XYZ file of N, CA and C in Angstrom:
396
model
N -20.125 -13.860 31.158
C -18.885 -13.192 30.852
C -17.901 -14.182 30.249
N -17.155 -13.699 29.282
C -16.158 -14.557 28.652
C -14.879 -14.575 29.465
N -14.066 -15.579 29.222
C -12.769 -15.668 29.898
C -11.919 -14.454 29.545
N -11.940 -14.039 28.262
C -11.148 -12.875 27.851
C -11.592 -11.620 28.587
N -12.896 -11.464 28.810
C -13.389 -10.312 29.556
C -12.843 -10.335 30.975
N -12.864 -11.493 31.618
C -12.363 -11.602 32.989
C -10.866 -11.324 33.056
N -10.113 -11.806 32.083
C -8.676 -11.518 32.041
C -8.463 -10.021 31.852
N -9.222 -9.417 30.943
C -9.108 -7.986 30.687
C -9.403 -7.193 31.957
N -10.426 -7.586 32.692
C -10.817 -6.870 33.904
C -9.768 -6.989 35.005
N -8.981 -8.051 34.992
C -7.962 -8.208 36.027
C -6.745 -7.323 35.779
N -6.626 -6.745 34.604
C -5.476 -5.905 34.265
C -5.500 -4.602 35.050
N -6.656 -4.008 35.187
C -6.775 -2.699 35.829
C -8.177 -2.553 36.400
N -8.315 -1.788 37.485
C -9.664 -1.560 38.025
C -10.593 -0.872 37.027
N -10.021 -0.114 36.101
C -10.837 0.602 35.117
C -11.156 -0.244 33.888
N -10.632 -1.446 33.815
C -10.804 -2.281 32.626
C -12.266 -2.569 32.307
N -13.067 -2.853 33.328
C -14.484 -3.149 33.081
C -15.187 -1.929 32.493
N -14.866 -0.751 33.004
C -15.447 0.487 32.484
C -15.028 0.692 31.024
N -13.756 0.484 30.749
C -13.261 0.625 29.377
C -13.941 -0.390 28.465
N -14.073 -1.606 28.927
C -14.723 -2.657 28.131
C -16.155 -2.270 27.791
N -16.903 -1.801 28.780
C -18.300 -1.403 28.522
C -18.352 -0.250 27.525
N -17.447 0.721 27.657
C -17.454 1.878 26.776
C -17.150 1.486 25.329
N -16.275 0.507 25.150
C -15.859 0.127 23.802
C -16.686 -0.987 23.181
N -17.720 -1.462 23.869
C -18.510 -2.581 23.349
C -19.074 -2.327 21.960
N -19.516 -1.118 21.678
C -20.123 -0.851 20.373
C -19.182 -0.097 19.432
N -17.910 0.014 19.814
C -16.928 0.708 18.986
C -16.265 -0.298 18.047
N -16.090 0.110 16.795
C -15.410 -0.735 15.820
C -14.063 -0.092 15.503
N -12.990 -0.837 15.726
C -11.646 -0.370 15.395
C -11.099 -1.336 14.355
N -10.721 -0.791 13.204
C -10.241 -1.649 12.125
C -8.872 -1.179 11.662
N -8.093 -2.123 11.182
C -6.772 -1.811 10.635
C -6.731 -2.299 9.190
N -7.316 -1.492 8.320
C -7.318 -1.783 6.887
C -7.582 -0.488 6.145
N -7.612 -0.539 4.846
C -7.783 0.651 4.030
C -9.007 1.449 4.475
N -8.809 2.735 4.709
C -9.885 3.591 5.218
C -11.096 3.615 4.294
N -10.879 3.644 2.990
C -12.014 3.697 2.065
C -12.845 2.426 2.139
N -12.196 1.284 2.358
C -12.930 0.023 2.537
C -13.755 0.054 3.823
N -13.156 0.541 4.888
C -13.857 0.613 6.177
C -15.066 1.536 6.067
N -14.884 2.678 5.441
C -15.986 3.634 5.298
C -17.134 3.000 4.518
N -16.811 2.340 3.419
C -17.849 1.666 2.624
C -18.566 0.590 3.437
N -17.812 -0.195 4.176
C -18.385 -1.329 4.917
C -19.205 -0.898 6.129
N -18.846 0.196 6.769
C -19.482 0.590 8.026
C -20.510 1.714 7.877
N -20.698 2.228 6.682
C -21.550 3.405 6.497
C -23.034 3.105 6.708
N -23.612 3.763 7.695
C -25.059 3.780 7.939
C -25.403 5.190 8.395
N -26.675 5.570 8.396
C -27.030 6.906 8.888
C -26.640 7.131 10.356
N -26.481 6.062 11.123
C -26.139 6.186 12.544
C -24.633 6.154 12.803
N -23.832 5.925 11.769
C -22.384 5.803 11.943
C -21.744 7.177 12.079
N -20.840 7.302 13.048
C -20.012 8.503 13.169
C -18.595 8.110 12.783
N -18.086 8.740 11.737
C -16.710 8.530 11.315
C -15.872 9.679 11.853
N -14.929 9.375 12.753
C -13.934 10.371 13.149
C -12.693 10.040 12.342
N -12.292 10.958 11.478
C -11.195 10.705 10.547
C -10.057 11.674 10.851
N -8.896 11.116 11.152
C -7.700 11.903 11.458
C -6.589 11.440 10.518
N -6.688 11.845 9.241
C -5.705 11.359 8.264
C -4.341 12.008 8.486
N -3.286 11.414 7.911
C -1.999 12.109 7.930
C -2.200 13.499 7.323
N -1.486 14.462 7.858
C -1.661 15.832 7.376
C -1.250 15.957 5.910
N -1.811 16.955 5.258
C -1.470 17.223 3.861
C 0.039 17.456 3.760
N 0.673 16.928 2.722
C 2.123 17.117 2.578
C 2.534 18.590 2.603
N 1.699 19.464 2.081
C 2.045 20.890 2.022
C 2.030 21.572 3.389
N 1.471 20.924 4.411
C 1.360 21.563 5.732
C 2.451 21.117 6.697
N 3.329 20.214 6.253
C 4.307 19.650 7.185
C 5.721 19.759 6.646
N 6.659 19.838 7.575
C 8.064 19.929 7.173
C 8.777 18.583 7.256
N 8.228 17.640 8.024
C 8.890 16.340 8.185
C 7.880 15.213 8.011
N 8.331 14.115 7.444
C 7.473 12.933 7.290
C 7.616 12.078 8.540
N 6.628 12.159 9.425
C 6.708 11.436 10.693
C 5.755 10.250 10.753
N 4.944 10.088 9.737
C 3.986 8.997 9.745
C 4.562 7.779 9.035
N 4.214 6.624 9.527
C 4.623 5.393 8.853
C 3.903 5.275 7.509
N 2.656 5.729 7.485
C 1.854 5.699 6.261
C 1.430 7.128 5.938
N 1.798 7.604 4.788
C 1.459 8.951 4.341
C 0.327 8.887 3.319
N -0.326 10.024 3.093
C -1.289 10.161 1.997
C -0.772 11.243 1.066
N -0.772 10.963 -0.223
C -0.417 12.005 -1.180
C -1.675 12.809 -1.510
N -1.530 13.815 -2.337
C -2.653 14.697 -2.667
C -3.826 13.926 -3.265
N -3.554 13.000 -4.164
C -4.630 12.227 -4.801
C -5.370 11.364 -3.783
N -4.652 10.820 -2.821
C -5.291 10.004 -1.786
C -6.156 10.859 -0.863
N -5.700 12.078 -0.557
C -6.538 12.991 0.224
C -7.815 13.309 -0.553
N -7.692 13.548 -1.857
C -8.865 13.847 -2.676
C -9.831 12.665 -2.705
N -9.313 11.451 -2.823
C -10.171 10.254 -2.836
C -10.884 10.087 -1.497
N -10.177 10.343 -0.408
C -10.786 10.252 0.919
C -11.912 11.273 1.058
N -11.649 12.506 0.666
C -12.678 13.545 0.751
C -13.871 13.219 -0.141
N -13.610 12.727 -1.333
C -14.693 12.345 -2.240
C -15.594 11.311 -1.579
N -15.006 10.328 -0.953
C -15.790 9.269 -0.287
C -16.558 9.830 0.904
N -15.893 10.657 1.711
C -16.532 11.170 2.927
C -17.689 12.119 2.627
N -17.651 12.800 1.493
C -18.762 13.698 1.150
C -19.979 12.932 0.648
N -19.840 11.626 0.446
C -20.944 10.822 -0.082
C -21.508 9.820 0.920
N -21.026 9.818 2.146
C -21.505 8.825 3.114
C -22.895 9.184 3.621
N -23.598 8.167 4.108
C -24.888 8.370 4.774
C -24.676 8.866 6.206
N -23.564 8.450 6.794
C -23.301 8.713 8.206
C -22.803 10.122 8.480
N -22.367 10.299 9.715
C -21.853 11.574 10.202
C -20.332 11.532 10.160
N -19.710 12.691 9.881
C -18.255 12.725 9.725
C -17.665 13.910 10.479
N -16.561 13.650 11.167
C -15.728 14.696 11.756
C -14.303 14.407 11.289
N -13.673 15.406 10.676
C -12.306 15.261 10.172
C -11.423 16.256 10.913
N -10.253 15.822 11.343
C -9.312 16.747 11.970
C -8.072 16.896 11.100
N -7.485 18.087 11.142
C -6.269 18.337 10.369
C -5.821 19.771 10.523
N -4.779 20.121 9.797
C -4.327 21.506 9.737
C -5.141 22.222 8.657
N -5.201 23.560 8.698
C -5.936 24.286 7.659
C -5.473 23.856 6.265
N -6.447 23.702 5.367
C -6.144 23.213 4.021
C -7.140 23.792 3.033
N -6.621 24.403 1.973
C -7.508 24.923 0.929
C -8.300 23.799 0.279
N -7.656 22.661 0.044
C -8.351 21.527 -0.566
C -9.536 21.110 0.292
N -9.319 20.925 1.582
C -10.399 20.495 2.468
C -11.491 21.562 2.527
N -11.100 22.834 2.633
C -12.101 23.908 2.665
C -12.918 23.948 1.375
N -12.262 23.774 0.230
C -12.969 23.811 -1.056
C -13.939 22.641 -1.200
N -13.492 21.450 -0.847
C -14.327 20.252 -1.013
C -15.441 20.206 0.025
N -15.157 20.671 1.228
C -16.119 20.535 2.327
C -16.963 21.792 2.518
N -17.306 22.435 1.431
C -18.200 23.595 1.468
C -19.530 23.172 2.089
N -20.026 23.956 3.024
C -21.283 23.627 3.687
C -21.093 22.826 4.965
N -19.882 22.399 5.230
C -19.593 21.688 6.477
C -19.232 22.711 7.553
N -19.453 22.339 8.805
C -19.005 23.176 9.912
C -17.489 23.147 9.985
N -16.923 24.224 10.503
C -15.459 24.322 10.608
C -15.120 24.994 11.925
N -14.310 24.332 12.733
C -13.897 24.860 14.034
C -12.378 24.879 14.064
N -11.799 26.022 14.445
C -10.339 26.149 14.545
C -9.924 26.318 15.995
N -8.782 25.715 16.345
C -8.184 25.885 17.669
C -6.669 25.952 17.508
N -6.045 26.861 18.246
C -4.581 26.935 18.256
C -4.055 26.116 19.421
N -2.958 25.419 19.200
C -2.301 24.671 20.269
C -0.831 24.505 19.912
N -0.061 24.118 20.881
C 1.363 23.871 20.649
C 1.558 22.406 20.263
N 2.122 22.205 19.094
C 2.409 20.840 18.648
C 3.526 20.266 19.504
N 3.531 18.972 19.688
C 4.563 18.354 20.517
C 5.947 18.668 19.957
N 6.830 19.096 20.852
C 8.192 19.412 20.449
C 8.345 20.750 19.754
N 7.321 21.581 19.768
C 7.390 22.868 19.082
C 6.988 23.992 20.020
N 7.705 25.098 19.930
C 7.357 26.266 20.737
C 6.305 27.123 20.041
N 6.125 26.905 18.755
C 5.177 27.713 17.990
C 3.792 27.085 17.988
N 2.761 27.905 18.192
C 1.401 27.349 18.135
C 1.015 26.994 16.698
N 0.231 25.934 16.562
C -0.309 25.514 15.273
C -1.827 25.614 15.343
N -2.448 25.812 14.211
C -3.901 25.832 14.144
C -4.383 24.459 13.690
N -5.254 23.861 14.485
C -5.900 22.590 14.135
C -7.326 22.913 13.711
N -7.858 22.135 12.789
C -9.214 22.360 12.287
C -10.028 21.080 12.429
N -11.290 21.237 12.807
C -12.270 20.155 12.724
C -13.271 20.552 11.655
N -13.477 19.676 10.681
C -14.543 19.850 9.697
C -15.661 18.899 10.103
N -16.877 19.412 10.206
C -18.005 18.635 10.730
C -19.098 18.588 9.666
N -19.453 17.385 9.255
C -20.442 17.221 8.184
C -21.805 17.750 8.622
N -22.653 18.130 7.661
C -24.001 18.589 8.013
C -24.767 17.568 8.854
N -24.647 16.285 8.545
C -25.353 15.255 9.325
C -24.862 15.232 10.767
N -23.562 15.403 10.964
C -23.015 15.429 12.327
C -23.474 16.687 13.061
N -23.525 17.815 12.357
C -23.988 19.059 12.980
C -25.446 18.938 13.421
N -26.270 18.316 12.590
C -27.690 18.156 12.921
C -27.894 17.286 14.151
N -26.976 16.358 14.391
C -27.147 15.441 15.524
C -26.691 16.044 16.847
N -26.026 17.201 16.803
C -25.540 17.827 18.046
C -26.682 18.343 18.897
């Protein structure tokens, strides 16, 4: 065991469990398209939760936004990966049009700070569906 592991485990009784669970998880803070290119294998699962489409939101609450062209570039890349993909977002014609043949699951929930329910969508790639 490394010293960092022992320090991490002393933080909380659950730290060792969390450490074991995250051993094979890769968390990166860089351009998503670069990460997708670098990490893509048939065994990779990409869970992608991009900023919502500008047309679906009334306020800019994200530090980093994606414009329409960036959403299109992300979708273009995700439709070409070897790995499995799950994307979350609000209903979107662009996503529905590009992700034809992907699984689609909708759920209503109350967004934080809102009394009105919103519909969230998961788009699930064919490779991810096959692995279920």
